CSV table of C-alpha atoms and ligand atoms in Angstrom, one decimal:
chain,number,residue,atom,x,y,z
A,1,MET,CA,10.1,66.6,28.4
A,2,ASN,CA,11.9,63.8,30.1
A,3,ARG,CA,8.7,62.5,31.4
A,4,VAL,CA,7.2,62.4,27.9
A,5,VAL,CA,10.2,60.4,26.7
A,6,ALA,CA,9.9,58.0,29.6
A,7,LEU,CA,6.2,57.5,28.9
A,8,VAL,CA,6.8,56.8,25.2
A,9,LEU,CA,9.5,54.3,26.1
A,10,LEU,CA,7.3,52.7,28.6
A,11,LEU,CA,4.4,52.3,26.1
A,12,CYS,CA,6.8,50.9,23.5
A,13,GLY,CA,8.2,48.4,26.0
A,14,ALA,CA,4.6,47.4,26.9
A,15,SER,CA,3.6,46.9,23.3
A,16,LEU,CA,6.7,44.8,22.7
A,17,LEU,CA,5.8,42.6,25.6
A,18,ALA,CA,2.3,42.3,24.3
A,19,ALA,CA,3.7,41.2,20.9
A,20,CYS,CA,5.8,38.5,22.6
A,21,ASP,CA,2.7,37.3,24.3
A,22,ASN,CA,0.8,37.1,21.0
A,23,MET,CA,3.6,35.2,19.4
A,24,ALA,CA,3.5,32.6,22.1
A,25,LYS,CA,-0.2,32.0,21.5
A,26,GLN,CA,-0.4,32.2,17.7
A,27,PRO,CA,-1.5,29.1,15.9
A,28,ARG,CA,1.3,26.7,14.9
A,29,ASP,CA,1.9,23.2,13.9
A,30,LYS,CA,3.0,20.6,16.5
A,31,THR,CA,6.2,18.8,15.6
A,32,TRP,CA,6.0,15.2,14.5
A,33,THR,CA,6.9,12.5,17.1
A,34,PRO,CA,7.7,8.9,16.1
A,35,ALA,CA,4.7,6.5,16.6
A,36,ASP,CA,6.7,4.3,18.9
A,37,THR,CA,8.0,7.0,21.2
A,38,ASN,CA,6.4,7.5,24.6
A,39,SER,CA,6.3,11.2,24.1
A,40,THR,CA,5.4,13.5,26.9
A,41,ASP,CA,3.7,15.7,24.3
A,42,ALA,CA,0.7,13.4,24.5
A,43,GLY,CA,-2.9,14.5,23.9
A,44,PRO,CA,-5.3,14.8,21.0
A,45,GLU,CA,-3.1,17.3,19.2
A,46,ARG,CA,0.0,15.1,19.1
A,47,LYS,CA,1.0,14.3,15.6
A,48,VAL,CA,2.5,10.9,15.1
A,49,TRP,CA,5.0,9.8,12.4
A,50,PRO,CA,4.3,7.8,10.3
A,51,PRO,CA,0.6,8.9,10.2
A,52,GLN,CA,-1.6,6.2,11.5
A,53,PRO,CA,-4.2,5.1,8.9
A,54,ALA,CA,-7.8,5.3,9.8
A,55,PRO,CA,-9.8,2.0,9.5
A,56,ASN,CA,-10.5,0.9,5.9
A,57,THR,CA,-8.0,3.4,4.4
A,58,VAL,CA,-4.6,2.8,2.9
A,59,ALA,CA,-1.8,5.1,4.1
A,60,ARG,CA,-0.2,7.1,1.2
A,61,GLU,CA,3.3,6.3,2.5
A,62,ASP,CA,2.6,2.6,3.3
A,63,ARG,CA,5.9,0.9,3.8
A,64,PRO,CA,6.7,-2.6,2.6
A,65,GLN,CA,6.0,-5.1,5.4
A,66,PRO,CA,7.1,-8.7,5.9
A,67,ALA,CA,4.7,-11.4,4.6
A,68,PRO,CA,1.9,-12.5,6.9
A,69,ALA,CA,1.4,-16.2,7.6
A,70,LEU,CA,0.0,-18.2,4.6
A,71,THR,CA,-3.5,-19.3,5.6
A,72,PRO,CA,-6.7,-20.3,3.7
A,73,ALA,CA,-8.2,-16.9,4.8
A,74,LEU,CA,-5.2,-15.0,3.3
A,75,LEU,CA,-5.7,-16.9,0.0
A,76,ALA,CA,-9.4,-16.1,0.0
A,77,ARG,CA,-8.6,-12.4,0.6
A,78,GLY,CA,-5.9,-12.6,-2.1
A,79,LYS,CA,-8.4,-14.0,-4.6
A,80,GLU,CA,-10.9,-11.3,-3.8
A,81,ARG,CA,-8.3,-8.5,-4.1
A,82,TYR,CA,-6.7,-10.0,-7.2
A,83,GLU,CA,-10.1,-10.1,-8.9
A,84,ILE,CA,-10.7,-6.5,-8.1
A,85,TYR,CA,-7.3,-5.0,-8.9
A,86,CYS,CA,-5.4,-7.3,-11.3
A,87,THR,CA,-8.0,-9.1,-13.5
A,88,PRO,CA,-8.7,-6.0,-15.7
A,89,CYS,CA,-5.2,-6.7,-17.3
A,90,HIS,CA,-4.0,-10.0,-16.1
A,91,GLY,CA,-7.3,-11.9,-16.5
A,92,TYR,CA,-9.0,-14.3,-14.0
A,93,LEU,CA,-6.5,-17.1,-14.8
A,94,GLY,CA,-3.5,-14.8,-14.9
A,95,ASP,CA,-2.7,-15.4,-18.6
A,96,GLY,CA,-2.7,-11.7,-19.4
A,97,ASP,CA,-5.9,-11.4,-21.5
A,98,GLY,CA,-7.9,-9.1,-19.2
A,99,MET,CA,-10.7,-6.9,-20.5
A,100,ILE,CA,-8.5,-3.8,-20.8
A,101,VAL,CA,-5.9,-5.8,-22.8
A,102,ARG,CA,-8.6,-7.0,-25.2
A,103,ARG,CA,-9.4,-3.3,-25.7
A,104,GLY,CA,-5.8,-2.4,-26.6
A,105,PHE,CA,-3.7,-2.0,-23.3
A,106,PRO,CA,-0.2,-3.5,-23.5
A,107,ARG,CA,-0.5,-7.2,-22.8
A,108,PRO,CA,1.3,-8.3,-19.6
A,109,PRO,CA,3.2,-11.5,-19.5
A,110,SER,CA,1.3,-14.7,-18.5
A,111,PHE,CA,1.9,-15.7,-14.8
A,112,HIS,CA,2.3,-19.2,-16.3
A,113,ALA,CA,5.4,-18.3,-18.3
A,114,GLU,CA,8.4,-20.1,-17.0
A,115,ALA,CA,10.2,-17.0,-15.8
A,116,LEU,CA,7.3,-16.0,-13.6
A,117,ARG,CA,6.7,-19.6,-12.4
A,118,ASN,CA,10.3,-19.6,-11.1
A,119,ALA,CA,10.1,-16.1,-9.6
A,120,PRO,CA,10.0,-15.9,-5.8
A,121,THR,CA,6.6,-14.9,-4.3
A,122,ARG,CA,8.1,-11.6,-3.1
A,123,HIS,CA,8.6,-10.7,-6.8
A,124,PHE,CA,4.8,-10.4,-7.2
A,125,TYR,CA,4.6,-8.4,-3.9
A,126,LYS,CA,7.3,-6.1,-5.2
A,127,VAL,CA,5.8,-5.5,-8.6
A,128,ALA,CA,2.4,-4.6,-6.9
A,129,THR,CA,4.3,-2.3,-4.6
A,130,ASN,CA,6.6,-0.5,-7.0
A,131,GLY,CA,5.0,-1.1,-10.4
A,132,TRP,CA,6.9,-2.7,-13.3
A,133,GLY,CA,7.5,-1.1,-16.8
A,134,ALA,CA,4.1,-0.1,-18.2
A,135,MET,CA,2.3,-1.3,-15.0
A,136,TYR,CA,1.9,1.3,-12.2
A,137,SER,CA,2.3,0.8,-8.5
A,138,TYR,CA,-0.6,-0.4,-6.4
A,139,ALA,CA,0.9,0.6,-3.0
A,140,ASP,CA,-1.5,3.5,-2.6
A,141,ARG,CA,-4.6,1.4,-3.2
A,142,VAL,CA,-3.8,-2.1,-1.9
A,143,ALA,CA,-2.4,-2.3,1.6
A,144,SER,CA,0.8,-4.3,2.3
A,145,ASP,CA,-1.0,-7.4,3.7
A,146,ASP,CA,-3.3,-7.5,0.8
A,147,ARG,CA,-0.4,-7.3,-1.7
A,148,TRP,CA,1.1,-10.3,0.0
A,149,ALA,CA,-2.4,-12.0,-0.1
A,150,ILE,CA,-2.5,-11.3,-3.9
A,151,ALA,CA,1.0,-12.7,-4.3
A,152,ALA,CA,0.0,-15.9,-2.5
A,153,TYR,CA,-3.1,-16.2,-4.7
A,154,ILE,CA,-1.0,-15.7,-7.9
A,155,ARG,CA,1.1,-18.7,-6.7
A,156,ALA,CA,-2.1,-20.7,-6.3
A,157,LEU,CA,-3.2,-19.7,-9.8
A,158,GLN,CA,0.1,-20.9,-11.2
A,159,THR,CA,-0.3,-24.2,-9.4
A,160,SER,CA,-3.8,-24.5,-10.7
A,161,GLN,CA,-2.6,-24.2,-14.3
A,162,ASN,CA,0.6,-26.3,-14.1
A,163,THR,CA,-0.2,-29.4,-12.1
A,164,ALA,CA,-0.4,-32.7,-13.8
A,165,ALA,CA,-3.7,-34.6,-13.2
A,166,ALA,CA,-1.6,-37.6,-11.9
A,167,GLU,CA,-0.3,-35.4,-9.0
A,168,LEU,CA,-3.8,-34.5,-7.8
A,169,PRO,CA,-5.4,-36.4,-4.8
A,170,GLU,CA,-7.8,-39.1,-6.0
A,171,THR,CA,-10.8,-37.3,-4.6
A,172,VAL,CA,-10.1,-34.3,-6.7
A,173,ARG,CA,-9.1,-36.3,-9.8
A,174,GLY,CA,-12.5,-37.9,-9.8
A,175,THR,CA,-14.2,-34.5,-10.2
A,176,LEU,CA,-12.2,-33.6,-13.4
A,177,ARG,CA,-14.1,-33.6,-16.6
B,1,LIG,C1,-3.8,-1.6,-16.2
B,1,LIG,C2,-3.3,-3.0,-16.4
B,1,LIG,C3,-2.7,-3.7,-15.3
B,1,LIG,C4,-3.2,-4.0,-14.1
B,1,LIG,C5,-4.5,-3.6,-13.5
B,1,LIG,C6,-2.2,-4.8,-13.4
B,1,LIG,N1,-1.1,-5.0,-14.2
B,1,LIG,FE1,0.5,-6.2,-13.7
B,1,LIG,N2,1.3,-5.8,-15.6
B,1,LIG,C7,0.7,-5.0,-16.5
B,1,LIG,C8,1.6,-4.9,-17.7
B,1,LIG,C9,1.3,-4.1,-19.0
B,1,LIG,C10,2.7,-5.6,-17.4
B,1,LIG,C11,4.0,-5.7,-18.2
B,1,LIG,C12,4.8,-4.5,-18.0
B,1,LIG,C13,6.1,-4.4,-18.8
B,1,LIG,O1,6.8,-5.4,-18.9
B,1,LIG,O2,6.4,-3.2,-19.2
B,1,LIG,C14,2.5,-6.2,-16.1
B,1,LIG,C15,3.4,-7.0,-15.4
B,1,LIG,C16,3.1,-7.6,-14.2
B,1,LIG,C17,4.0,-8.6,-13.6
B,1,LIG,C18,5.2,-9.3,-14.3
B,1,LIG,C19,6.5,-8.6,-13.9
B,1,LIG,C20,7.6,-9.4,-14.6
B,1,LIG,O3,8.5,-9.9,-13.8
B,1,LIG,O4,7.6,-9.5,-15.8
B,1,LIG,C21,3.4,-9.0,-12.4
B,1,LIG,C22,4.0,-10.0,-11.4
B,1,LIG,C23,2.3,-8.2,-12.2
B,1,LIG,N3,2.1,-7.4,-13.4
B,1,LIG,C24,1.4,-8.2,-11.1
B,1,LIG,C25,0.3,-7.5,-11.0
B,1,LIG,C26,-0.6,-7.5,-9.8
B,1,LIG,C27,-0.3,-8.3,-8.6
B,1,LIG,C28,-1.6,-6.7,-10.1
B,1,LIG,C29,-2.8,-6.3,-9.2
B,1,LIG,C30,-2.4,-5.7,-7.9
B,1,LIG,C31,-1.5,-6.1,-11.4
B,1,LIG,N4,-0.3,-6.6,-11.9
B,1,LIG,C32,-2.3,-5.3,-12.1
B,1,LIG,C33,-0.5,-4.4,-16.5
B,1,LIG,C34,-1.4,-4.4,-15.4
């Protein structure tokens, strides 16, 4: 009898050990490690926080970044992005008569109104990042650098509509009709 009990106990113990072994091997998630940490948990399975965006994608949790340097290339990028994302409501000149507005969407203020002419460039960046009233956020579609590029282009649009002919360089003035 004692032998039977001992055998049963032995088998139970063995199966418990086996269970422990399975638990150690079962599928589980790796913990997040900060992107800037030299973690020893390196390798392909290492998860990094914040998630690193793949090329040509916008991270969902894109965080506001400082403004990149203002260059002609940034302005050109801003014009391109503005015309894709903002013209449907704000229009090509920024006066708020985009195609959707002509079809009944609430009309945004003109970028040439005094209040917005006096607003700092970062205001345009912030509105594109967080949304504003009836306008929703663009942070999940337009990356941070592109939002700055758009903000810079809005500044250029404002200048284009609010500069006296007399202030223009002579070469440009000659081309005016
Ligand atoms: C679907 C239409 C729509 C699109 C697209 C749109 N906006 Fe707007 N925007 C609005 C409306 C409507 C308002 C006014 C919201 C309000 O006052 O409630 C507004 C307001 C603004 C303002 C003024 C905020 C203020 O201080 O009064 C800025 C700046 C602005 N938008 C920037 C942008 C930029 C940059 C983009 C492109 C990334 C963009 N918008 C795309 C509809 C749009």
